[in-house]
Coordinates of C-alpha atoms (C1' of nucleotides) in Angstrom, one line a residue:
Chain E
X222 CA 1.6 -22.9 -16.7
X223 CA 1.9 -26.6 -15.5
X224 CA 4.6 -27.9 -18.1
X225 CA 4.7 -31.6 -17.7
X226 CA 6.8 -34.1 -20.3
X227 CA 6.2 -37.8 -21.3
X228 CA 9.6 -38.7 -20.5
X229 CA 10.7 -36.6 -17.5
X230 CA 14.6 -36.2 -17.6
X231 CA 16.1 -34.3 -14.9
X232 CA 16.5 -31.2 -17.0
X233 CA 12.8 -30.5 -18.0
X234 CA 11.9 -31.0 -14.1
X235 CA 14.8 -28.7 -13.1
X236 CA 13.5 -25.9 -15.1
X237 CA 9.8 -26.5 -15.2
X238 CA 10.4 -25.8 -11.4
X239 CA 11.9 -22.5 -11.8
X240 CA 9.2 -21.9 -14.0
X241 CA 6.9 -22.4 -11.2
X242 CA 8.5 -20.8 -8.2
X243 CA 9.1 -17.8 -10.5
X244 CA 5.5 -17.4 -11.4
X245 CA 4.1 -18.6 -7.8
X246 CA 6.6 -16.0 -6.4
X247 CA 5.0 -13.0 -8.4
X248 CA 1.6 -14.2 -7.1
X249 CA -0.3 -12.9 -4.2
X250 CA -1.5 -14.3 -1.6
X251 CA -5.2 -14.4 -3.1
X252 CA -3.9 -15.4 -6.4
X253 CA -1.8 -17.8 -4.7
X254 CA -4.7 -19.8 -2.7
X255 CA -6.9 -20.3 -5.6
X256 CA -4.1 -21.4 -7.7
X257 CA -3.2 -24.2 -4.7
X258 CA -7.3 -24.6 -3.9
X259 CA -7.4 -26.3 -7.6
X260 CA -4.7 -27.9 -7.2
X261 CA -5.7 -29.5 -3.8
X262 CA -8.9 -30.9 -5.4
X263 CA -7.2 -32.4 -8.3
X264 CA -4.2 -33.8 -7.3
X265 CA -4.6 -36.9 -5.2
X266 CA -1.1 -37.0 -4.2
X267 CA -0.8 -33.6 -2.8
X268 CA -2.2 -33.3 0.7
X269 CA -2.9 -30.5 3.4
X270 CA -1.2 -31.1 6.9
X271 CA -2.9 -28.9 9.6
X272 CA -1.1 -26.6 11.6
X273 CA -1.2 -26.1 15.4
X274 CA -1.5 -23.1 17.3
X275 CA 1.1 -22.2 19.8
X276 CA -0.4 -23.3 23.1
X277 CA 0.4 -20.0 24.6
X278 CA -1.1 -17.1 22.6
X279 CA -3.1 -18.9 20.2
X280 CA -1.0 -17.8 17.1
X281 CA -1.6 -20.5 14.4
X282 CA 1.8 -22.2 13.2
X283 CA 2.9 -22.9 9.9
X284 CA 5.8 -24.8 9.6
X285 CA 7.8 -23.9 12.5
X286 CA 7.6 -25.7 15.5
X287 CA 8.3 -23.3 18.2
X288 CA 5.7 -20.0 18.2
X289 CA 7.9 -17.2 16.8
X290 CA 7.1 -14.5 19.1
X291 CA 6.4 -16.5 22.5
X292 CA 9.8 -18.1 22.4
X293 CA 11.8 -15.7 21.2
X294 CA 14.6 -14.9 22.9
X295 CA 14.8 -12.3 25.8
X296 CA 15.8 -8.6 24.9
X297 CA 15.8 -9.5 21.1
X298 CA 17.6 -6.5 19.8
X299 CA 15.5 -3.3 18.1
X300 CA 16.1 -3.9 14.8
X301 CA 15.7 -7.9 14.5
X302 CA 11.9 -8.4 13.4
X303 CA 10.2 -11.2 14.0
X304 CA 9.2 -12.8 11.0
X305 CA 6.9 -15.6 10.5
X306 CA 4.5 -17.2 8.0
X307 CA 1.0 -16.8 9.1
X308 CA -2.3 -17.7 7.3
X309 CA -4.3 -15.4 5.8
X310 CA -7.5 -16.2 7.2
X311 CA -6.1 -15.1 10.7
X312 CA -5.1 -11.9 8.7
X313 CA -5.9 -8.5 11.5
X314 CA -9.1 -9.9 12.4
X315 CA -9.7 -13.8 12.9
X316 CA -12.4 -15.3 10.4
X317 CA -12.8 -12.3 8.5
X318 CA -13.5 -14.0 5.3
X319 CA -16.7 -15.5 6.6
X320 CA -18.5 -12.1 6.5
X321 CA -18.0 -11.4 3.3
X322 CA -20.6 -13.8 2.5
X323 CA -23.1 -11.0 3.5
X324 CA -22.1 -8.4 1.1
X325 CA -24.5 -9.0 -2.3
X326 CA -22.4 -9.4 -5.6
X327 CA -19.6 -10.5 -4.0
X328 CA -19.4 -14.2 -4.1
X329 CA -16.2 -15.1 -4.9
X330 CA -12.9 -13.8 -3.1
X331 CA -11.9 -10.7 -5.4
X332 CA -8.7 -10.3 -6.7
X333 CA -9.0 -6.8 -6.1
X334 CA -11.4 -5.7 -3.1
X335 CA -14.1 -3.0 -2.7
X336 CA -13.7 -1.0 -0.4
X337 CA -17.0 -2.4 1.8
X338 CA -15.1 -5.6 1.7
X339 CA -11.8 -4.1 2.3
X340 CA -13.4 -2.3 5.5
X341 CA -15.5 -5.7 6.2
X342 CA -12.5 -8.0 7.1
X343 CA -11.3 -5.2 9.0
X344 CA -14.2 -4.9 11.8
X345 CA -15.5 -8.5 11.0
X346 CA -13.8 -9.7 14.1
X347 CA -15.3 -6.6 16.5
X348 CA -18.5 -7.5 14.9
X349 CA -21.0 -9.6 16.5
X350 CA -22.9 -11.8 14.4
X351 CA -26.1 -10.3 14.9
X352 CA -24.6 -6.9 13.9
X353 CA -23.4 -8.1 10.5
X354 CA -26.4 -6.8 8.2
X355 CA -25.9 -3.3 9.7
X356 CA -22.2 -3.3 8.5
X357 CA -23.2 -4.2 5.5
X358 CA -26.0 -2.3 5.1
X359 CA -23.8 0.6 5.9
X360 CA -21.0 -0.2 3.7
X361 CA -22.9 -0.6 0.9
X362 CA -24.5 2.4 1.4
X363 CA -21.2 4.2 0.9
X364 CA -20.7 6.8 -2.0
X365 CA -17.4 7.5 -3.9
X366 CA -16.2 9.8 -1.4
X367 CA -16.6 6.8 1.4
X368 CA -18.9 8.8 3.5
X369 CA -22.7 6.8 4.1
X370 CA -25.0 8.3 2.0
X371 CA -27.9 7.1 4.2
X372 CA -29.5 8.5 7.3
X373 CA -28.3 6.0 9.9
X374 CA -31.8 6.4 11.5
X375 CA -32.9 5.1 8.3
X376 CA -30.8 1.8 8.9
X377 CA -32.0 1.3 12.4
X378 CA -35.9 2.0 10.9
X379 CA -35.2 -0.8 8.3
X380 CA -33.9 -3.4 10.4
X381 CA -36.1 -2.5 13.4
X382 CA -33.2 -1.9 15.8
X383 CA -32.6 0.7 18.1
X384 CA -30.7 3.4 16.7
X385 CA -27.6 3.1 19.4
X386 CA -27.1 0.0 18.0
X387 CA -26.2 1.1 14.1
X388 CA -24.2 4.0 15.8
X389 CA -22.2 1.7 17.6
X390 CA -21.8 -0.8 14.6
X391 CA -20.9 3.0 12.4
X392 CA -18.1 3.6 15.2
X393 CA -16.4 0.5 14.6
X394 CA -16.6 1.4 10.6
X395 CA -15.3 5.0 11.3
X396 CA -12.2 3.5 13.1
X397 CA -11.6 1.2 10.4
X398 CA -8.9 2.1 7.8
X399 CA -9.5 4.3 5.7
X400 CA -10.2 6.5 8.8
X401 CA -13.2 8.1 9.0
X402 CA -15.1 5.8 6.5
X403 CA -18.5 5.8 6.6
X404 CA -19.0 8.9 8.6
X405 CA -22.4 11.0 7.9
X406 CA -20.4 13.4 6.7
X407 CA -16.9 15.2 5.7
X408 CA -17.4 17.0 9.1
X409 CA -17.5 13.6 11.2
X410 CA -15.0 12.5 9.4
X411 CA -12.4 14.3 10.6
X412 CA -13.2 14.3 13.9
X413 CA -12.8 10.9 14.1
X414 CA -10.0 10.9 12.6
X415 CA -9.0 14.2 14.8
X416 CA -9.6 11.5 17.5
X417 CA -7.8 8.8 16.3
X418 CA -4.9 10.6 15.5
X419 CA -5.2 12.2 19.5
X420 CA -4.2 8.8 20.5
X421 CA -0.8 8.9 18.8
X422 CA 0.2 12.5 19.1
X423 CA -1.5 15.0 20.6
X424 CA -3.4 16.7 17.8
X425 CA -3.8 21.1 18.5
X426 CA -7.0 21.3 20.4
X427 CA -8.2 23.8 18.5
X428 CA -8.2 21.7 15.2
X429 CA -11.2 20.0 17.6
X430 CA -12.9 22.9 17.8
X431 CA -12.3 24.6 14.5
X432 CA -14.0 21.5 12.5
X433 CA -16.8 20.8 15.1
X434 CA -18.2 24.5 15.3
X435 CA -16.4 26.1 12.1
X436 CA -16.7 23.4 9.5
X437 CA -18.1 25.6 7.0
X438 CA -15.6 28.7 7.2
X439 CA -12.9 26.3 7.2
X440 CA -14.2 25.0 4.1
X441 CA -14.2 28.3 2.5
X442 CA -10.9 29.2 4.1
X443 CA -12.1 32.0 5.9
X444 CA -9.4 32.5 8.1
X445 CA -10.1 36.2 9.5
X446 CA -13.7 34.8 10.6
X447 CA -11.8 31.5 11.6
X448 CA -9.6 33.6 13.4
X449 CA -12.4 35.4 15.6
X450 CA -14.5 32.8 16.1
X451 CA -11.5 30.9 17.8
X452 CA -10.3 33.7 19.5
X453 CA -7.2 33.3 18.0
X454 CA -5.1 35.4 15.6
X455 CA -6.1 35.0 11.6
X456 CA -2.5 33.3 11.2
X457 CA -2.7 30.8 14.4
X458 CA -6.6 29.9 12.4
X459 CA -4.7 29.2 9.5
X460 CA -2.2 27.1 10.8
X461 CA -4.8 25.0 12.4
X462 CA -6.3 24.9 8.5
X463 CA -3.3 24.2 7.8
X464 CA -2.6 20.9 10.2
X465 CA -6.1 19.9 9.5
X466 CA -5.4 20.1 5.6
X467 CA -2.0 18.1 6.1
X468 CA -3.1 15.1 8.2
X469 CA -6.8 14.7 7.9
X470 CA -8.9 14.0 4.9
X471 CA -12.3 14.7 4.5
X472 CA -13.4 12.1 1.9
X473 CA -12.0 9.2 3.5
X474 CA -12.3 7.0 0.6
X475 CA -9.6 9.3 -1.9
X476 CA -6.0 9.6 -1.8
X477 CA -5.7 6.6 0.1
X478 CA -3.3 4.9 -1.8
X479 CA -3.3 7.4 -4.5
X480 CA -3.9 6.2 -7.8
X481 CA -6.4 8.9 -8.3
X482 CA -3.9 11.5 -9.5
X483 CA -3.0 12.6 -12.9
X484 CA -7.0 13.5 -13.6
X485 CA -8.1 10.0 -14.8
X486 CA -11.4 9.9 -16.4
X487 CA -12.0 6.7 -13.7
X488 CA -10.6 7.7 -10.4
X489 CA -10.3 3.8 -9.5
X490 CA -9.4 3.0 -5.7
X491 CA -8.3 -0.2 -5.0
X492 CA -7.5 -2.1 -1.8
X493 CA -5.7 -4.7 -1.4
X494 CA -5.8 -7.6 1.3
X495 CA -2.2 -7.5 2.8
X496 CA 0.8 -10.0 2.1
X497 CA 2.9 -9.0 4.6
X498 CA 1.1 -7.8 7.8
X499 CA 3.5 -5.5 10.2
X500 CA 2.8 -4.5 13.9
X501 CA 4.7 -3.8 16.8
X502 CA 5.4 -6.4 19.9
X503 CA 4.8 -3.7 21.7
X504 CA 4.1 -0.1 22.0
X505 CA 7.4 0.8 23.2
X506 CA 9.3 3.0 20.4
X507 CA 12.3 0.6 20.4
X508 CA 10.1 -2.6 20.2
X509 CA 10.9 -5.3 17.9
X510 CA 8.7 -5.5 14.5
X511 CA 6.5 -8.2 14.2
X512 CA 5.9 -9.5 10.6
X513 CA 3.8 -12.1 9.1
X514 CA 3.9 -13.3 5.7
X515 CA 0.6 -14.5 4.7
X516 CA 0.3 -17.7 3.2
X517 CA -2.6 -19.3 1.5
X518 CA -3.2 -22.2 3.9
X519 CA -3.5 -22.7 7.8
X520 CA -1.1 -25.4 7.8
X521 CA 1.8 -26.7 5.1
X522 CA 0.9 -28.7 1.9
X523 CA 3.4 -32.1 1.3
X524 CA 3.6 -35.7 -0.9
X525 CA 0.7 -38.0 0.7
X526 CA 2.9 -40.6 1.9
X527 CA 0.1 -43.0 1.5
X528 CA 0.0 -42.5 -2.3
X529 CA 3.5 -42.9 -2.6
X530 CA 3.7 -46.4 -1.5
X531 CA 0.6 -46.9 -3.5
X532 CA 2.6 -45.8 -6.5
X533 CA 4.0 -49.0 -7.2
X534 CA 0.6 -51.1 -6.8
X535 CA -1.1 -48.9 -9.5
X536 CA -3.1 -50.6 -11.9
X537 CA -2.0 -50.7 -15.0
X538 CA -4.0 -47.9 -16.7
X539 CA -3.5 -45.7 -14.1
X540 CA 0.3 -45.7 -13.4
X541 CA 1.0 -43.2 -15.4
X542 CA -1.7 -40.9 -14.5
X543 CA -0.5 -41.5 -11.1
X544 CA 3.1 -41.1 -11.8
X545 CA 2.5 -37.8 -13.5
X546 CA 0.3 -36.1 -9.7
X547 CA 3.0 -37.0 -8.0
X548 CA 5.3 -35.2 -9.8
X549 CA 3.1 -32.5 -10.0
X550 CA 2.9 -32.7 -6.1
X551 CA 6.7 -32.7 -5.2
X552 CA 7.3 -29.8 -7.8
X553 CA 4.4 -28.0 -6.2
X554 CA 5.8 -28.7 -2.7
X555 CA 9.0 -27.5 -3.4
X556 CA 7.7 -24.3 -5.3
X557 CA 6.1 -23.5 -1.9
X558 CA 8.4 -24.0 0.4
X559 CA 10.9 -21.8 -2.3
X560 CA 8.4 -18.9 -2.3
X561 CA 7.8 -18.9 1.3
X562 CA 11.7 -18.8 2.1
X563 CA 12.3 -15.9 -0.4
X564 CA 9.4 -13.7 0.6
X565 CA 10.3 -14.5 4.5
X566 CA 13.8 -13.4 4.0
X567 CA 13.1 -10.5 2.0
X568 CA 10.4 -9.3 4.1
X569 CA 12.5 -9.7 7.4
X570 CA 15.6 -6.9 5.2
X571 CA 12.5 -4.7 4.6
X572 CA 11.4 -4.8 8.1
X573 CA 15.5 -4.0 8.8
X574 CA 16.0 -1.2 6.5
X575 CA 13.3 0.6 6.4
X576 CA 12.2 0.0 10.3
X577 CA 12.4 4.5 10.1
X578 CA 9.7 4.4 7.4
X579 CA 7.5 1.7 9.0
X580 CA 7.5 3.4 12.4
X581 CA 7.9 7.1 11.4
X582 CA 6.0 7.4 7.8
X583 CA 7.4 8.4 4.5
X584 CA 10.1 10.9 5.5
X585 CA 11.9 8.1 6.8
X586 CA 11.8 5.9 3.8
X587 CA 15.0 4.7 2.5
X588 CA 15.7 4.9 -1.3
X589 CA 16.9 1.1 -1.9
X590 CA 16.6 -0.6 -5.3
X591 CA 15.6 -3.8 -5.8
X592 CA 19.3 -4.9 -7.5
X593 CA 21.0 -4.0 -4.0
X594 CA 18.7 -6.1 -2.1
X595 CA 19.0 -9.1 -4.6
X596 CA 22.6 -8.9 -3.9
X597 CA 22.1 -8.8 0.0
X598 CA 19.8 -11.9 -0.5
X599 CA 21.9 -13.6 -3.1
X600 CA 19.4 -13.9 -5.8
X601 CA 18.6 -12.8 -9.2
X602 CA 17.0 -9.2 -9.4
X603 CA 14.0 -10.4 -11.3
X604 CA 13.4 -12.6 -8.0
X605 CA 13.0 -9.3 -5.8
X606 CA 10.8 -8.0 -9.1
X607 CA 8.8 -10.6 -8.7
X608 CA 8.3 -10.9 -5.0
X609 CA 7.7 -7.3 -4.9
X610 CA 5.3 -7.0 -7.8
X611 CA 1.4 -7.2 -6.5
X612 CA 1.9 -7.7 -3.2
X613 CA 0.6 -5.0 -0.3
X614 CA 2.0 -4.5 3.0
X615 CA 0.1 -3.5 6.5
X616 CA 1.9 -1.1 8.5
X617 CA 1.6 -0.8 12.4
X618 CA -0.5 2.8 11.6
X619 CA -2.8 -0.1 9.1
X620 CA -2.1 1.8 6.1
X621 CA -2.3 -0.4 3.9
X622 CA 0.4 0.5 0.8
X623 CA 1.8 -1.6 -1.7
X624 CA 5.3 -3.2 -1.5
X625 CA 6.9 -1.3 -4.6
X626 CA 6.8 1.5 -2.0
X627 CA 9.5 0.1 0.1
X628 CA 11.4 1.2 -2.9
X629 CA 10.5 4.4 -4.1
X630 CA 13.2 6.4 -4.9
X631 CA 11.9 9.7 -4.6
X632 CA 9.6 9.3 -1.8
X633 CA 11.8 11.2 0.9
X634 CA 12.2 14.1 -1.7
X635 CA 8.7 14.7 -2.3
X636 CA 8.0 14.7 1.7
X637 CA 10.7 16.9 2.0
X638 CA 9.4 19.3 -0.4
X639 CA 5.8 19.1 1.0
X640 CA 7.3 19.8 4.4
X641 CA 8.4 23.2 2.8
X642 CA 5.3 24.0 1.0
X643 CA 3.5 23.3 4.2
X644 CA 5.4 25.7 6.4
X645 CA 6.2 28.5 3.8
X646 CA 5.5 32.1 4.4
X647 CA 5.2 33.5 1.3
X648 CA 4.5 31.0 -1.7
X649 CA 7.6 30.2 -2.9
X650 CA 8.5 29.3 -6.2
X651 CA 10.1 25.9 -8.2
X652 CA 13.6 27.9 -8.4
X653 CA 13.5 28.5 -4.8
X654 CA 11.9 24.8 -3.5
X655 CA 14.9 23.2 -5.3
X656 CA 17.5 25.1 -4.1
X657 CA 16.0 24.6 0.1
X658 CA 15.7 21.0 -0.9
X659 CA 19.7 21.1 -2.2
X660 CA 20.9 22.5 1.3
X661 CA 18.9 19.6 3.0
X662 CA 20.9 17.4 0.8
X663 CA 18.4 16.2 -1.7
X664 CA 19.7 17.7 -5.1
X665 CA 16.9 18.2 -7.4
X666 CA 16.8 20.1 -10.5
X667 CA 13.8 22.3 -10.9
X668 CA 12.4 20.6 -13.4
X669 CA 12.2 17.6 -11.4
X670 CA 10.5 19.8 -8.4
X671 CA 7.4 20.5 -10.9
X672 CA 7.2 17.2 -11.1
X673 CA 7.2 16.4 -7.7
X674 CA 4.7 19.1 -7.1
X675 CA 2.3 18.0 -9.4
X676 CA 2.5 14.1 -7.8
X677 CA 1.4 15.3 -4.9
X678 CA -1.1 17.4 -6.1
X679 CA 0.0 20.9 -4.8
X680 CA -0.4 24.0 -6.7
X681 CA 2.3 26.1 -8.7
X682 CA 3.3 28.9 -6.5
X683 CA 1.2 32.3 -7.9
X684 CA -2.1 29.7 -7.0
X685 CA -1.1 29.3 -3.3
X686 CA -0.9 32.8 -2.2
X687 CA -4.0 31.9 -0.3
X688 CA -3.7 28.1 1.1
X689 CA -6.3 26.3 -1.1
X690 CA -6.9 23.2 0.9
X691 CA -6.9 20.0 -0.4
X692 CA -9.8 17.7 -0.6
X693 CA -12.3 17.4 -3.5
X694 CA -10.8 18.3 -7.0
Chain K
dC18 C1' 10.6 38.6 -18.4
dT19 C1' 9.6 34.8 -15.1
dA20 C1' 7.5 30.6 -13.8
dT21 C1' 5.6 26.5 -15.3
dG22 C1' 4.2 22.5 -18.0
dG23 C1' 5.0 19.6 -22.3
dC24 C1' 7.9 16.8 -24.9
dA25 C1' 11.7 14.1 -25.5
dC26 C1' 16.1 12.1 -24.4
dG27 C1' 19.4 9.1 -21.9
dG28 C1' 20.5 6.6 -18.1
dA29 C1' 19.1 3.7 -14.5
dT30 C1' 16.0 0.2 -13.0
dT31 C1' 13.1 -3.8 -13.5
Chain X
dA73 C1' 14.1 -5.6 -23.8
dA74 C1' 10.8 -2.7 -21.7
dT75 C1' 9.8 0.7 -18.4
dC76 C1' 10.5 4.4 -15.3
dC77 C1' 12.5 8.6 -13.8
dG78 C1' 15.1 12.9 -13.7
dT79 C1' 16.4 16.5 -16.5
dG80 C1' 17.1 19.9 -20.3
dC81 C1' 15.1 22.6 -23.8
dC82 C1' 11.4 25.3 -25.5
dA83 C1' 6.8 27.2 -26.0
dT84 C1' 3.5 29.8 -23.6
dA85 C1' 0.7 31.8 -20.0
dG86 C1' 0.7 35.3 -16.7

DNA sequence: CTATGGCACGGATT
DNA sequence: AATCCGTGCCATAG
């Protein structure tokens, strides 16, 4: 990918550094730091300058001088982020790559994570030191549905620790994203997650009670029993199913970000470190976004100066060799700084646009393309394709979801349509969906409402005359 | 006969 | 140029 020329006109340079930026650009940030690691170590002339950290709150500061978010100005307006470059190892939880170390089999950094180390980085920071081999013990005692298939009392025995301790160490796992991960069972699960969502908005307290004493008639949808043993009406027990079934998820590893559908043979999950990390200043509603771009390095990569005025005293044998790194350097340099400007600016039009979705979840979500936003940026579509492609974006809630979302056209639809599903009386069928869906202004065809059904993996409508709920398929 | 899923086409998007 | 997506048509299951 390097293209270098004996005799370096300015043209070859010109486009051997579109070349790059275009192919660094569609990189992410993992891809991205091994890709400048090797280059570090073999390029004299290119050097690492250190970053400081803003004196204030600690932030680490990549090539700005002033920290983003302690000097900003006063009153900053709703719907201006904050965006910034920030490195990746100070990602959600500070030194979170160190613990990977403990995980067996997983020695390098993997292009595409686990889920133990996906949840690792995630609590590494909470963790003290001494309670790293339970964590990983734990996660890689996980099964396919992300629930621990080991007794923890079995842990504690093993390690010869009292068995508060691994429940204290499984807490901080259950709160970890995907909710409810590593939970004894389906049942724990969603109470923590019951929990977690209590925080936000209030959750019915009955859905508390229905899965810690009912577990197994709501499993069997037993809604008459349900009913009674609430003492509630059979249709107040089923809308309680009914929340439960919308909002929490049993097997906390599936249909997280859902490539599981479509019954593939190899129902692969995969998590993805975050690019672009979004949170709120503060909890306010009207807050501003905050929203770091992840870079590879703590600091800013540039020419050594020292090897530039060395240039000229090369030895003989080696000024060409020399000549050559430097080039390499300054292109890489500049491909750097071009990828970071393009991914800061596009990321702070995200964080504009689509501020509903990010707050307020997928009913919110705005159907942009990625031609209109190269327009609003002023650069060539297949710059926004590439930017986009591969990268995955945090969300204040810690979803993690991948950046092509931002631009799914059809997301509001299908949320739209699930709404309905959710709240009809009688099961209603395609015909009918599409028609609601026209008088809330989405105009589908009915054909298309299938479609949208079977994405989200609900049932045609003579198979939901009683609510099957979802879960394990 | 009705509701649904498969296949294929055309236009939009990447 | 390749891919994705919404849609229409048609076979078929219920």
């Amino acid at each position: 990918m390097l293209i270098q020329r004996q005799t370096p006109s300015l043209r070859p340079l010109i486009t051997a550094h579109l070349a790059q930026t275009m192919t660094l650009l569609g990189l992410s940030v993992m891809e991205l730091q091994q890709q400048i690691d090797a280059e570090l170590a073999a390029n004299p002339a290119l050097e690492l300058v250190e970053g400081r950290r803003c004196p204030a709150c600690h932030r680490p500061l990549v090539g700005v001088e002033a920290c983003p978010v302690c000097s900003r100005p006063p009153h900053l307006a709703a719907d201006e982020p904050i965006v910034f470059l920030s490195p990746r190892q100070d990602f959600r939880v500070g030194g979170g790559v160190a613990a990977v170390e403990d995980l067996p089999d997983d020695n390098a950094i993997p292009e595409v994570q686990d889920l133990p180390g996906y949840v690792l980085r995630q609590v590494a920071a909470e963790l003290r030191p001494e309670d790293r081999p339970l964590a990983a013990h734990i996660l890689t005692s996980l099964d396919d549905d992300g629930l621990l298939a080991v007794p923890p009392a079995e842990i504690a025995l093993y390690h010869r620790v009292p068995l508060a301790r691994v429940n204290d160490v499984l807490r901080l796992i259950q709160r970890a994203d995907p909710l409810g991960v590593g939970s004894p069972s389906p049942q724990e699960a969603l109470l923590v997650q019951l929990e977690v969502l209590n925080e936000t908005r209030p959750a019915p307290p009955l859905a508390f009670e229905a899965v810690r004493r009912c577990m197994d008639l709501l499993s069997r949808h037993r809604y008459q029993e349900l009913g009674r043993a609430l003492g509630v009406s059979s249709a107040a027990a089923r809308q309680v199913a009914q929340f439960i079934s919308d909002n929490l998820n049993p097997y906390p590893a599936r249909a997280h970000w859902g490539e599981i559908r479509s019954g593939d043979s190899a129902p692969v999950n995969v998590y993805h470190e975050p690019d672009v990390v979004i949170s709120r200043l503060e909890q306010r509603e009207d807050a501003p976004l905050v929203v770091e771009v992840a870079t590879p390095l703590a600091g800013w990569l540039r020419v050594n100066p020292l090897f530039r005025e060395a240039l000229p005293q090369a030895p003989a044998d080696k000024s060409e060799q020399w000549r050559l790194d430097l080039e390499r350097a300054e292109l890489l340099v500049k491909c750097m700084q071009q990828r970071n400007h393009t991914l800061v600016r596009l990321a702070r039009r995200l964080a504009v646009l689509q501020r509903d979705f990010i707050l307020q979840g997928d009913a919110y979500l705005q159907p942009i393309t990625r031609a209109q936003l190269a327009q609003d940026l002023g650069v060539h579509e297949s710059t926004i394709s590439r930017a986009v492609s591969d990268k995955a974006v945090q969300l204040p809630n810690g979803h993690i979801i991948p950046m092509s979302s931002f631009f799914d056209r059809s997301r509001q639809v299908r949320t739209a349509l699930k709404m309905l599903i959710s709240q009809e009386t009688t099961a209603l069928n395609d015909n009918d969906l599409a028609q609601l869906l026209s008088r809330q202004g989405y105009a589908v065809a009915r054909r298309t409402v299938a479609k949208y059904r079977a994405m989200e993996g609900i049932l045609p409508a003579h198979l939901r005359q009683r609510l099957p709920a979802r879960g394990a398929p």
